[in-house]
């Protein structure tokens, strides 16, 4: 699916993450961005004190790109704890670039970290995640569309083969990465 580059930087009293996702199937994602359906990137972060193993920060940020077919505009939403940002543009290339180049995820306040501590950061990135529940609903519908609509449990011959036609969740859409241990002195200041 993708690879990404990750960097940390300090700005005033906060530590931020800059993340670039390099998606292998660019044309497929660009096509999805123009479909009118939402496209999501979910970034989950966990920052731990290396010595104690204690979690300092655990949070997820969701980025959602949607093309409004009526207004012919792209909207990029950023859902973070306690704030939501919206960016609008008419350019598919601009929204695509912003969607895959996330430059300002607030990780934590500098006050929450010890100046002489060492920390580990784990990040999980999902592009257009599909839940297991949705996959199961699709399989159930394929097994017998009329029964699902009526609420009765019956199966067709085709439905018996639904598992063969719908593969398991595509794990190529997810990346897990762990940053090497770092200290506050190693993080560069950015203004």
Tab-separated table of C-alpha atoms in Angstrom, residues 17-182:
chain	number	residue	atom	x	y	z
A	17	UNK	CA	4.416	15.310	13.835
A	18	UNK	CA	4.851	15.769	10.114
A	19	UNK	CA	3.821	12.721	8.095
A	20	UNK	CA	4.113	11.992	4.385
A	21	UNK	CA	2.235	8.953	3.092
A	22	UNK	CA	3.625	7.573	-0.187
A	23	UNK	CA	0.698	5.700	-1.699
A	24	UNK	CA	1.685	3.069	-4.262
A	25	UNK	CA	-1.566	3.184	-6.268
A	26	UNK	CA	-1.831	6.939	-6.824
A	27	UNK	CA	-4.244	6.762	-9.776
A	28	UNK	CA	-6.719	4.610	-7.838
A	29	UNK	CA	-6.713	7.039	-4.914
A	30	UNK	CA	-7.087	10.085	-7.199
A	31	UNK	CA	-10.072	8.385	-8.844
A	32	UNK	CA	-11.601	7.723	-5.410
A	33	UNK	CA	-11.066	11.376	-4.426
A	34	UNK	CA	-13.260	12.493	-7.349
A	35	UNK	CA	-16.007	9.937	-6.701
A	36	UNK	CA	-18.003	12.002	-4.227
A	37	UNK	CA	-17.461	9.344	-1.553
A	38	UNK	CA	-15.349	10.105	1.485
A	39	UNK	CA	-11.723	8.983	1.675
A	40	UNK	CA	-10.039	8.717	5.054
A	41	UNK	CA	-6.633	8.473	6.615
A	42	UNK	CA	-6.620	7.472	10.277
A	43	UNK	CA	-3.398	8.204	12.170
A	44	UNK	CA	-3.152	6.606	15.622
A	45	UNK	CA	-0.280	7.623	17.891
A	46	UNK	CA	1.108	6.277	21.129
A	47	UNK	CA	3.986	8.027	22.919
A	48	UNK	CA	5.601	6.144	25.811
A	49	UNK	CA	8.323	6.893	28.312
A	50	UNK	CA	11.077	4.430	27.383
A	51	UNK	CA	12.236	3.850	30.951
A	52	UNK	CA	8.886	3.307	32.695
A	53	UNK	CA	6.855	2.116	29.682
A	54	UNK	CA	4.087	4.496	30.779
A	55	UNK	CA	1.902	5.901	27.993
A	56	UNK	CA	2.078	9.686	27.856
A	57	UNK	CA	-0.108	10.267	24.805
A	58	UNK	CA	-2.595	7.991	23.025
A	59	UNK	CA	-4.764	9.559	20.358
A	60	UNK	CA	-6.074	9.277	16.832
A	61	UNK	CA	-6.549	11.902	14.170
A	62	UNK	CA	-8.822	11.390	11.169
A	63	UNK	CA	-8.344	13.146	7.839
A	64	UNK	CA	-11.260	12.939	5.444
A	65	UNK	CA	-11.336	14.180	1.844
A	66	UNK	CA	-14.699	14.576	0.111
A	67	UNK	CA	-15.576	15.914	-3.323
A	68	UNK	CA	-18.858	17.856	-3.317
A	69	UNK	CA	-20.308	17.069	-6.751
A	70	UNK	CA	-22.882	19.880	-6.536
A	71	UNK	CA	-20.485	22.661	-5.573
A	72	UNK	CA	-17.563	21.099	-7.479
A	73	UNK	CA	-15.242	21.604	-4.515
A	74	UNK	CA	-12.993	19.346	-2.522
A	75	UNK	CA	-13.165	19.517	1.251
A	76	UNK	CA	-10.466	18.178	3.509
A	77	UNK	CA	-11.517	17.700	7.132
A	78	UNK	CA	-9.123	17.207	10.008
A	79	UNK	CA	-10.765	15.671	13.085
A	80	UNK	CA	-8.503	15.959	16.115
A	81	UNK	CA	-9.424	15.778	19.776
A	82	UNK	CA	-11.166	19.062	20.635
A	83	UNK	CA	-10.941	20.616	17.158
A	84	UNK	CA	-12.076	20.149	13.587
A	85	UNK	CA	-10.526	22.000	10.660
A	86	UNK	CA	-11.880	22.286	7.119
A	87	UNK	CA	-9.897	23.174	4.000
A	88	UNK	CA	-11.662	23.801	0.659
A	89	UNK	CA	-10.223	23.902	-2.848
A	90	UNK	CA	-11.228	23.345	-6.468
A	91	UNK	CA	-7.943	21.606	-7.261
A	92	UNK	CA	-7.778	17.809	-7.073
A	93	UNK	CA	-3.963	17.954	-7.022
A	94	UNK	CA	-3.938	20.357	-4.078
A	95	UNK	CA	-6.341	18.279	-1.972
A	96	UNK	CA	-4.446	15.119	-2.936
A	97	UNK	CA	-1.153	16.681	-1.828
A	98	UNK	CA	-2.619	17.891	1.470
A	99	UNK	CA	-4.367	14.556	2.054
A	100	UNK	CA	-1.115	12.592	1.860
A	101	UNK	CA	1.204	15.230	3.380
A	102	UNK	CA	0.018	15.845	6.904
A	103	UNK	CA	2.264	18.565	8.252
A	104	UNK	CA	0.922	19.529	11.627
A	105	UNK	CA	-0.360	16.871	13.999
A	106	UNK	CA	0.009	18.087	17.559
A	107	UNK	CA	1.504	15.238	19.565
A	108	UNK	CA	1.760	16.848	23.006
A	109	UNK	CA	2.798	19.844	25.101
A	110	UNK	CA	6.479	20.145	25.930
A	111	UNK	CA	5.470	20.389	29.606
A	112	UNK	CA	4.249	16.787	29.565
A	113	UNK	CA	7.758	15.496	28.759
A	114	UNK	CA	10.829	15.464	30.968
A	115	UNK	CA	13.826	17.330	29.460
A	116	UNK	CA	16.144	14.413	30.258
A	117	UNK	CA	13.691	11.612	29.371
A	118	UNK	CA	13.800	9.217	26.423
A	119	UNK	CA	10.625	8.342	24.527
A	120	UNK	CA	9.241	5.819	22.032
A	121	UNK	CA	6.616	6.720	19.445
A	122	UNK	CA	4.405	4.164	17.680
A	123	UNK	CA	2.207	5.211	14.790
A	124	UNK	CA	-0.424	3.320	12.831
A	125	UNK	CA	-1.707	4.726	9.532
A	126	UNK	CA	-4.819	3.390	7.792
A	127	UNK	CA	-5.876	4.627	4.347
A	128	UNK	CA	-9.591	4.161	3.662
A	129	UNK	CA	-10.144	1.644	6.450
A	130	UNK	CA	-13.009	-0.827	6.082
A	131	UNK	CA	-14.505	-2.230	9.248
A	132	UNK	CA	-15.058	-5.952	9.715
A	133	UNK	CA	-18.743	-5.207	10.356
A	134	UNK	CA	-19.170	-3.702	6.886
A	135	UNK	CA	-17.430	-6.671	5.246
A	136	UNK	CA	-19.721	-9.072	7.161
A	137	UNK	CA	-22.820	-7.091	6.097
A	138	UNK	CA	-21.707	-7.262	2.468
A	139	UNK	CA	-21.145	-11.018	2.726
A	140	UNK	CA	-24.561	-11.480	4.349
A	141	UNK	CA	-26.239	-9.389	1.650
A	142	UNK	CA	-24.553	-11.412	-1.098
A	143	UNK	CA	-25.632	-14.633	0.562
A	144	UNK	CA	-29.295	-13.670	0.106
A	145	UNK	CA	-30.239	-10.066	-0.744
A	146	UNK	CA	-33.997	-10.661	-0.421
A	147	UNK	CA	-33.689	-12.296	2.993
A	148	UNK	CA	-31.589	-9.413	4.311
A	149	UNK	CA	-34.218	-6.918	3.169
A	150	UNK	CA	-37.054	-8.987	4.712
A	151	UNK	CA	-35.102	-9.880	7.823
A	152	UNK	CA	-35.413	-13.649	7.291
A	153	UNK	CA	-32.413	-15.995	7.564
A	154	UNK	CA	-32.146	-17.961	4.282
A	155	UNK	CA	-29.192	-18.655	1.977
A	156	UNK	CA	-28.813	-18.992	-1.785
A	157	UNK	CA	-26.278	-21.159	-3.604
A	158	UNK	CA	-24.377	-18.015	-4.555
A	159	UNK	CA	-24.424	-16.923	-0.934
A	160	UNK	CA	-22.680	-20.091	0.119
A	161	UNK	CA	-19.712	-18.933	-1.942
A	162	UNK	CA	-19.747	-15.318	-0.686
A	163	UNK	CA	-16.605	-15.915	1.347
A	164	UNK	CA	-14.764	-16.984	-1.802
A	165	UNK	CA	-15.831	-13.849	-3.681
A	166	UNK	CA	-15.051	-11.342	-0.942
A	167	UNK	CA	-11.526	-11.560	0.410
A	168	UNK	CA	-10.576	-10.790	3.967
A	169	UNK	CA	-9.786	-7.209	4.901
A	170	UNK	CA	-7.000	-5.722	2.828
A	171	UNK	CA	-4.098	-5.219	5.213
A	172	UNK	CA	-2.185	-3.382	2.488
A	173	UNK	CA	-4.111	-0.271	3.551
A	174	UNK	CA	-2.397	-0.166	6.922
A	175	UNK	CA	1.083	0.661	8.099
A	176	UNK	CA	2.491	0.347	11.563
A	177	UNK	CA	5.729	2.083	12.369
A	178	UNK	CA	7.842	2.694	15.398
A	179	UNK	CA	10.213	5.608	15.697
A	180	UNK	CA	13.583	4.965	17.278
A	181	UNK	CA	13.966	6.265	20.814
A	182	UNK	CA	14.393	10.022	21.014
